[in-house]
Amino acid sequence: MKRLTLLCACLLLLTGCTTEQPKEVAKADKDKIVQKENKDTEKSDKKKESDSSETNSKDQNEMKKNYEKKEDLKKDTSKNQTNTQNSETPTNNPSKEEPSKEQTTPTPPQQTEKPQEPVQPEQPTTPQYTEASYAEEVRGLINSIRVNNGLPALYSNALLTSITQQRASHQLQNYGHVLPNGMTSGQWAEQQGIIPGGENVAMMSQSFTPSAVVNDWMASPGHQAPILSSHTSYMDVAVRFANGKVYVVACWQQ
């Protein structure tokens, strides 16, 4: 019995020793784990604090930049409004000199002068005439000149009218005092049965008036002579229009 009791006691002693040692070891390991976790936690907290401070710093910088941009925008807007008001509303500040008109008024572009076209001489204008009305006006002007010079007005007869009309047609073929067959106007008139008292012919642009024709005759002594002759008894005038020209013949009979 004693041996059995001793054996049991030894077993109990051994068992107690072995159970206490693992408990101490487990406790030591647990402490290490706790310390490690505490360190890890401290590191994590420090990292979070660092990250948080960096984030806050970035946010603050961003907010500062945004604030500065807003302020700059306000300044620019205020400056633009001031410039607009200054340009629209003239200031009556005597200390500022007004810009001179020479500076503010733009110089107009110089216009190159166009060369003046040569002045064309005025051509006499003619009212609408027929050959008969043109001839009648020439006859009337000649008689007015005669009357003003103390001479009687002259009129025509049938034979002289026929001769004068033929002589007007001759001018279209051969202008002047010679007929197309070579006879002079005086010779031909005698052949027709009258005593000729003179002949005036004219060829002008159709724009010339009857007065231009008569004035041209009066400027020539040879043409003026039959107009102012006191030895003639009859006179007639005939006219032809052709190729933009007027052909005028005045014949006198003694």
mmCIF file of C-alpha atoms in Angstrom:
data_model
loop_
_atom_site.group_PDB
_atom_site.id
_atom_site.type_symbol
_atom_site.label_atom_id
_atom_site.label_comp_id
_atom_site.label_asym_id
_atom_site.label_seq_id
_atom_site.Cartn_x
_atom_site.Cartn_y
_atom_site.Cartn_z
ATOM 1 C CA MET A 1 0.000 0.000 0.000
ATOM 2 C CA LYS A 2 2.759 2.322 0.918
ATOM 3 C CA ARG A 3 4.416 1.699 -2.402
ATOM 4 C CA LEU A 4 1.218 2.329 -4.253
ATOM 5 C CA THR A 5 0.702 5.526 -2.318
ATOM 6 C CA LEU A 6 4.195 6.718 -3.064
ATOM 7 C CA LEU A 7 3.767 5.889 -6.713
ATOM 8 C CA CYS A 8 0.567 7.850 -6.892
ATOM 9 C CA ALA A 9 2.211 10.736 -5.097
ATOM 10 C CA CYS A 10 5.055 10.736 -7.548
ATOM 11 C CA LEU A 11 2.676 10.633 -10.434
ATOM 12 C CA LEU A 12 0.735 13.513 -9.030
ATOM 13 C CA LEU A 13 3.920 15.483 -8.480
ATOM 14 C CA LEU A 14 5.083 14.835 -12.016
ATOM 15 C CA THR A 15 1.697 15.698 -13.433
ATOM 16 C CA GLY A 16 1.584 18.948 -11.472
ATOM 17 C CA CYS A 17 4.993 19.956 -12.656
ATOM 18 C CA THR A 18 4.212 19.254 -16.286
ATOM 19 C CA THR A 19 0.892 21.124 -16.239
ATOM 20 C CA GLU A 20 2.290 24.250 -14.612
ATOM 21 C CA GLN A 21 5.114 24.682 -17.106
ATOM 22 C CA PRO A 22 2.898 24.804 -20.181
ATOM 23 C CA LYS A 23 0.669 27.357 -18.456
ATOM 24 C CA GLU A 24 3.647 29.622 -17.876
ATOM 25 C CA VAL A 25 4.814 29.167 -21.450
ATOM 26 C CA ALA A 26 1.330 29.860 -22.778
ATOM 27 C CA LYS A 27 1.085 32.982 -20.659
ATOM 28 C CA ALA A 28 4.447 34.251 -21.926
ATOM 29 C CA ASP A 29 3.442 33.617 -25.539
ATOM 30 C CA LYS A 30 0.165 35.374 -24.959
ATOM 31 C CA ASP A 31 1.973 38.416 -23.574
ATOM 32 C CA LYS A 32 4.211 38.520 -26.601
ATOM 33 C CA ILE A 33 1.225 38.334 -28.927
ATOM 34 C CA VAL A 34 -0.514 41.107 -27.031
ATOM 35 C CA GLN A 35 2.588 43.280 -27.168
ATOM 36 C CA LYS A 36 2.952 42.638 -30.887
ATOM 37 C CA GLU A 37 -0.678 43.481 -31.485
ATOM 38 C CA ASN A 38 -0.270 46.624 -29.452
ATOM 39 C CA LYS A 39 2.738 47.603 -31.551
ATOM 40 C CA ASP A 40 0.881 46.827 -34.757
ATOM 41 C CA THR A 41 -2.048 48.862 -33.547
ATOM 42 C CA GLU A 42 0.230 51.764 -32.679
ATOM 43 C CA LYS A 43 1.838 51.591 -36.093
ATOM 44 C CA SER A 44 -1.551 51.426 -37.788
ATOM 45 C CA ASP A 45 -2.789 54.380 -35.753
ATOM 46 C CA LYS A 46 0.322 56.376 -36.579
ATOM 47 C CA LYS A 47 -0.066 55.537 -40.261
ATOM 48 C CA LYS A 48 -3.709 56.558 -40.176
ATOM 49 C CA GLU A 49 -2.801 59.774 -38.430
ATOM 50 C CA SER A 50 -0.087 60.442 -40.998
ATOM 51 C CA ASP A 51 -2.448 59.653 -43.878
ATOM 52 C CA SER A 52 -5.141 61.756 -42.286
ATOM 53 C CA SER A 53 -2.769 64.705 -41.818
ATOM 54 C CA GLU A 54 -1.591 64.400 -45.420
ATOM 55 C CA THR A 55 -5.195 64.259 -46.646
ATOM 56 C CA ASN A 56 -6.104 67.240 -44.547
ATOM 57 C CA SER A 57 -3.092 69.103 -45.840
ATOM 58 C CA LYS A 58 -4.060 68.312 -49.444
ATOM 59 C CA ASP A 59 -7.645 69.351 -48.815
ATOM 60 C CA GLN A 60 -6.493 72.572 -47.251
ATOM 61 C CA ASN A 61 -4.196 73.292 -50.198
ATOM 62 C CA GLU A 62 -7.005 72.540 -52.615
ATOM 63 C CA MET A 63 -9.408 74.762 -50.718
ATOM 64 C CA LYS A 64 -6.795 77.522 -50.650
ATOM 65 C CA LYS A 65 -6.280 77.265 -54.415
ATOM 66 C CA ASN A 66 -10.023 77.345 -55.049
ATOM 67 C CA TYR A 67 -10.364 80.378 -52.805
ATOM 68 C CA GLU A 68 -7.520 82.163 -54.616
ATOM 69 C CA LYS A 69 -9.111 81.395 -57.988
ATOM 70 C CA LYS A 70 -12.429 82.824 -56.828
ATOM 71 C CA GLU A 71 -10.716 85.947 -55.578
ATOM 72 C CA ASP A 72 -8.841 86.387 -58.864
ATOM 73 C CA LEU A 73 -12.078 85.899 -60.783
ATOM 74 C CA LYS A 74 -13.799 88.538 -58.655
ATOM 75 C CA LYS A 75 -10.929 90.967 -59.260
ATOM 76 C CA ASP A 76 -11.024 90.386 -63.026
ATOM 77 C CA THR A 77 -14.805 90.850 -63.118
ATOM 78 C CA SER A 78 -14.587 94.037 -61.099
ATOM 79 C CA LYS A 79 -11.806 95.367 -63.344
ATOM 80 C CA ASN A 80 -13.798 94.613 -66.526
ATOM 81 C CA GLN A 81 -16.865 96.362 -65.129
ATOM 82 C CA THR A 82 -14.770 99.394 -64.213
ATOM 83 C CA ASN A 83 -13.219 99.542 -67.681
ATOM 84 C CA THR A 84 -16.655 99.252 -69.294
ATOM 85 C CA GLN A 85 -18.054 102.077 -67.182
ATOM 86 C CA ASN A 86 -15.043 104.249 -67.936
ATOM 87 C CA SER A 87 -15.403 103.680 -71.681
ATOM 88 C CA GLU A 88 -19.159 104.380 -71.685
ATOM 89 C CA THR A 89 -19.282 107.320 -69.272
ATOM 90 C CA PRO A 90 -16.939 110.240 -69.890
ATOM 91 C CA THR A 91 -15.217 111.423 -66.754
ATOM 92 C CA ASN A 92 -15.185 115.089 -65.850
ATOM 93 C CA ASN A 93 -11.985 114.831 -63.940
ATOM 94 C CA PRO A 94 -10.058 118.038 -64.531
ATOM 95 C CA SER A 95 -6.810 116.436 -63.447
ATOM 96 C CA LYS A 96 -6.863 114.094 -66.434
ATOM 97 C CA GLU A 97 -6.123 115.632 -69.772
ATOM 98 C CA GLU A 98 -8.668 115.020 -72.469
ATOM 99 C CA PRO A 99 -7.251 113.325 -75.544
ATOM 100 C CA SER A 100 -6.783 115.718 -78.406
ATOM 101 C CA LYS A 101 -9.025 115.479 -81.446
ATOM 102 C CA GLU A 102 -6.020 114.738 -83.580
ATOM 103 C CA GLN A 103 -5.391 111.577 -81.558
ATOM 104 C CA THR A 104 -8.991 110.393 -81.330
ATOM 105 C CA THR A 105 -10.194 111.255 -84.837
ATOM 106 C CA PRO A 106 -9.054 108.647 -87.384
ATOM 107 C CA THR A 107 -7.576 110.017 -90.549
ATOM 108 C CA PRO A 108 -9.879 109.235 -93.479
ATOM 109 C CA PRO A 109 -8.241 107.251 -96.269
ATOM 110 C CA GLN A 110 -7.037 109.406 -99.079
ATOM 111 C CA GLN A 111 -9.055 108.978 -102.221
ATOM 112 C CA THR A 112 -7.191 108.858 -105.428
ATOM 113 C CA GLU A 113 -8.531 111.437 -107.798
ATOM 114 C CA LYS A 114 -9.846 110.056 -111.025
ATOM 115 C CA PRO A 115 -8.463 111.747 -114.093
ATOM 116 C CA GLN A 116 -11.042 114.067 -115.518
ATOM 117 C CA GLU A 117 -12.438 113.010 -118.829
ATOM 118 C CA PRO A 118 -11.923 115.514 -121.620
ATOM 119 C CA VAL A 119 -14.945 117.725 -122.073
ATOM 120 C CA GLN A 120 -16.650 117.000 -125.335
ATOM 121 C CA PRO A 121 -17.764 120.090 -127.239
ATOM 122 C CA GLU A 122 -21.500 120.535 -127.154
ATOM 123 C CA GLN A 123 -23.138 119.512 -130.348
ATOM 124 C CA PRO A 124 -26.098 121.582 -131.379
ATOM 125 C CA THR A 125 -29.301 119.692 -130.773
ATOM 126 C CA THR A 126 -32.006 119.582 -133.393
ATOM 127 C CA PRO A 127 -35.714 119.211 -132.847
ATOM 128 C CA GLN A 128 -37.445 116.607 -134.952
ATOM 129 C CA TYR A 129 -37.671 118.066 -138.467
ATOM 130 C CA THR A 130 -39.037 116.803 -141.709
ATOM 131 C CA GLU A 131 -37.265 117.794 -144.908
ATOM 132 C CA ALA A 132 -40.106 120.187 -145.737
ATOM 133 C CA SER A 133 -40.227 121.838 -142.265
ATOM 134 C CA TYR A 134 -36.431 122.218 -142.224
ATOM 135 C CA ALA A 135 -36.515 123.903 -145.652
ATOM 136 C CA GLU A 136 -39.399 126.185 -144.630
ATOM 137 C CA GLU A 137 -37.457 127.382 -141.557
ATOM 138 C CA VAL A 138 -34.360 128.146 -143.646
ATOM 139 C CA ARG A 139 -36.521 130.155 -146.091
ATOM 140 C CA GLY A 140 -38.080 132.103 -143.224
ATOM 141 C CA LEU A 141 -34.677 132.969 -141.698
ATOM 142 C CA ILE A 142 -33.359 134.228 -145.061
ATOM 143 C CA ASN A 143 -36.413 136.443 -145.569
ATOM 144 C CA SER A 144 -36.047 137.837 -142.007
ATOM 145 C CA ILE A 145 -32.450 138.828 -142.819
ATOM 146 C CA ARG A 146 -33.587 140.496 -146.058
ATOM 147 C CA VAL A 147 -36.366 142.422 -144.331
ATOM 148 C CA ASN A 148 -33.992 143.560 -141.576
ATOM 149 C CA ASN A 149 -31.707 144.884 -144.292
ATOM 150 C CA GLY A 150 -34.491 146.778 -146.076
ATOM 151 C CA LEU A 151 -35.095 144.172 -148.799
ATOM 152 C CA PRO A 152 -38.402 142.497 -149.686
ATOM 153 C CA ALA A 153 -39.108 138.853 -148.764
ATOM 154 C CA LEU A 154 -38.857 136.411 -151.673
ATOM 155 C CA TYR A 155 -41.170 133.530 -152.619
ATOM 156 C CA SER A 156 -41.029 130.698 -155.124
ATOM 157 C CA ASN A 157 -42.791 129.594 -158.331
ATOM 158 C CA ALA A 158 -43.545 126.125 -159.694
ATOM 159 C CA LEU A 159 -40.570 125.976 -162.100
ATOM 160 C CA LEU A 160 -38.084 127.208 -159.506
ATOM 161 C CA THR A 161 -39.480 124.732 -156.954
ATOM 162 C CA SER A 162 -38.916 121.836 -159.383
ATOM 163 C CA ILE A 163 -35.355 122.998 -160.154
ATOM 164 C CA THR A 164 -34.527 123.392 -156.457
ATOM 165 C CA GLN A 165 -35.851 119.920 -155.531
ATOM 166 C CA GLN A 166 -33.795 118.307 -158.316
ATOM 167 C CA ARG A 167 -30.681 120.181 -157.179
ATOM 168 C CA ALA A 168 -31.177 118.818 -153.623
ATOM 169 C CA SER A 169 -31.238 115.270 -155.009
ATOM 170 C CA HIS A 170 -28.096 115.992 -157.037
ATOM 171 C CA GLN A 171 -26.231 116.733 -153.791
ATOM 172 C CA LEU A 172 -26.560 113.085 -152.708
ATOM 173 C CA GLN A 173 -24.661 112.025 -155.832
ATOM 174 C CA ASN A 174 -22.217 114.913 -156.224
ATOM 175 C CA TYR A 175 -22.092 117.586 -153.532
ATOM 176 C CA GLY A 176 -21.391 121.125 -154.785
ATOM 177 C CA HIS A 177 -22.304 123.385 -157.696
ATOM 178 C CA VAL A 178 -21.504 120.833 -160.428
ATOM 179 C CA LEU A 179 -24.044 118.242 -161.562
ATOM 180 C CA PRO A 180 -23.174 114.540 -161.902
ATOM 181 C CA ASN A 181 -23.058 115.060 -165.735
ATOM 182 C CA GLY A 182 -20.412 117.782 -165.352
ATOM 183 C CA MET A 183 -22.624 120.821 -166.039
ATOM 184 C CA THR A 184 -22.561 123.760 -163.629
ATOM 185 C CA SER A 185 -25.721 124.584 -161.707
ATOM 186 C CA GLY A 186 -26.078 127.894 -163.572
ATOM 187 C CA GLN A 187 -25.829 126.208 -166.993
ATOM 188 C CA TRP A 188 -28.329 123.584 -166.005
ATOM 189 C CA ALA A 189 -30.781 126.216 -164.613
ATOM 190 C CA GLU A 190 -30.651 128.172 -167.900
ATOM 191 C CA GLN A 191 -31.271 124.922 -169.739
ATOM 192 C CA GLN A 192 -34.382 124.439 -167.588
ATOM 193 C CA GLY A 193 -35.743 127.845 -168.678
ATOM 194 C CA ILE A 194 -34.876 130.371 -165.951
ATOM 195 C CA ILE A 195 -32.320 133.104 -165.447
ATOM 196 C CA PRO A 196 -30.414 131.965 -162.353
ATOM 197 C CA GLY A 197 -29.726 134.488 -159.616
ATOM 198 C CA GLY A 198 -27.397 132.332 -157.507
ATOM 199 C CA GLU A 199 -27.207 129.076 -155.560
ATOM 200 C CA ASN A 200 -26.144 128.235 -151.990
ATOM 201 C CA VAL A 201 -25.487 124.655 -150.856
ATOM 202 C CA ALA A 202 -24.651 123.216 -147.401
ATOM 203 C CA MET A 203 -23.854 119.783 -146.037
ATOM 204 C CA MET A 204 -23.826 119.421 -142.243
ATOM 205 C CA SER A 205 -24.491 116.904 -139.524
ATOM 206 C CA GLN A 206 -28.186 116.324 -139.137
ATOM 207 C CA SER A 207 -27.878 117.651 -135.557
ATOM 208 C CA PHE A 208 -27.318 121.184 -136.894
ATOM 209 C CA THR A 209 -30.337 123.476 -136.948
ATOM 210 C CA PRO A 210 -31.575 125.642 -139.836
ATOM 211 C CA SER A 211 -30.204 128.728 -138.060
ATOM 212 C CA ALA A 212 -26.733 127.099 -138.011
ATOM 213 C CA VAL A 213 -26.939 126.667 -141.785
ATOM 214 C CA VAL A 214 -28.031 130.277 -142.425
ATOM 215 C CA ASN A 215 -25.435 131.674 -139.989
ATOM 216 C CA ASP A 216 -22.736 129.729 -141.832
ATOM 217 C CA TRP A 217 -23.859 131.209 -145.138
ATOM 218 C CA MET A 218 -23.948 134.750 -143.721
ATOM 219 C CA ALA A 219 -20.349 134.341 -142.495
ATOM 220 C CA SER A 220 -19.181 133.779 -146.079
ATOM 221 C CA PRO A 221 -19.281 136.789 -148.465
ATOM 222 C CA GLY A 222 -19.880 134.541 -151.492
ATOM 223 C CA HIS A 223 -22.921 132.887 -149.852
ATOM 224 C CA GLN A 224 -24.145 136.157 -148.349
ATOM 225 C CA ALA A 225 -24.327 137.891 -151.769
ATOM 226 C CA PRO A 226 -27.457 136.152 -153.164
ATOM 227 C CA ILE A 227 -29.214 136.443 -149.773
ATOM 228 C CA LEU A 228 -28.868 140.249 -149.742
ATOM 229 C CA SER A 229 -29.140 140.754 -153.539
ATOM 230 C CA SER A 230 -31.633 143.340 -154.766
ATOM 231 C CA HIS A 231 -31.673 141.838 -158.294
ATOM 232 C CA THR A 232 -33.492 138.581 -157.481
ATOM 233 C CA SER A 233 -37.258 138.081 -157.648
ATOM 234 C CA TYR A 234 -37.785 134.483 -156.496
ATOM 235 C CA MET A 235 -36.182 132.078 -154.027
ATOM 236 C CA ASP A 236 -36.786 128.480 -152.973
ATOM 237 C CA VAL A 237 -35.123 126.003 -150.557
ATOM 238 C CA ALA A 238 -34.989 122.181 -150.656
ATOM 239 C CA VAL A 239 -33.563 119.708 -148.089
ATOM 240 C CA ARG A 240 -32.478 116.065 -148.063
ATOM 241 C CA PHE A 241 -31.599 113.873 -145.034
ATOM 242 C CA ALA A 242 -29.139 111.035 -145.724
ATOM 243 C CA ASN A 243 -26.467 109.114 -143.777
ATOM 244 C CA GLY A 244 -26.886 111.285 -140.659
ATOM 245 C CA LYS A 245 -26.328 114.473 -142.654
ATOM 246 C CA VAL A 246 -28.529 117.297 -143.883
ATOM 247 C CA TYR A 247 -28.125 118.612 -147.440
ATOM 248 C CA VAL A 248 -29.573 122.108 -148.029
ATOM 249 C CA VAL A 249 -29.946 123.943 -151.381
ATOM 250 C CA ALA A 250 -31.216 127.511 -151.866
ATOM 251 C CA CYS A 251 -31.823 128.706 -155.435
ATOM 252 C CA TRP A 252 -32.535 132.280 -156.645
ATOM 253 C CA GLN A 253 -34.147 133.456 -159.862
ATOM 254 C CA GLN A 254 -33.922 136.904 -161.367
#
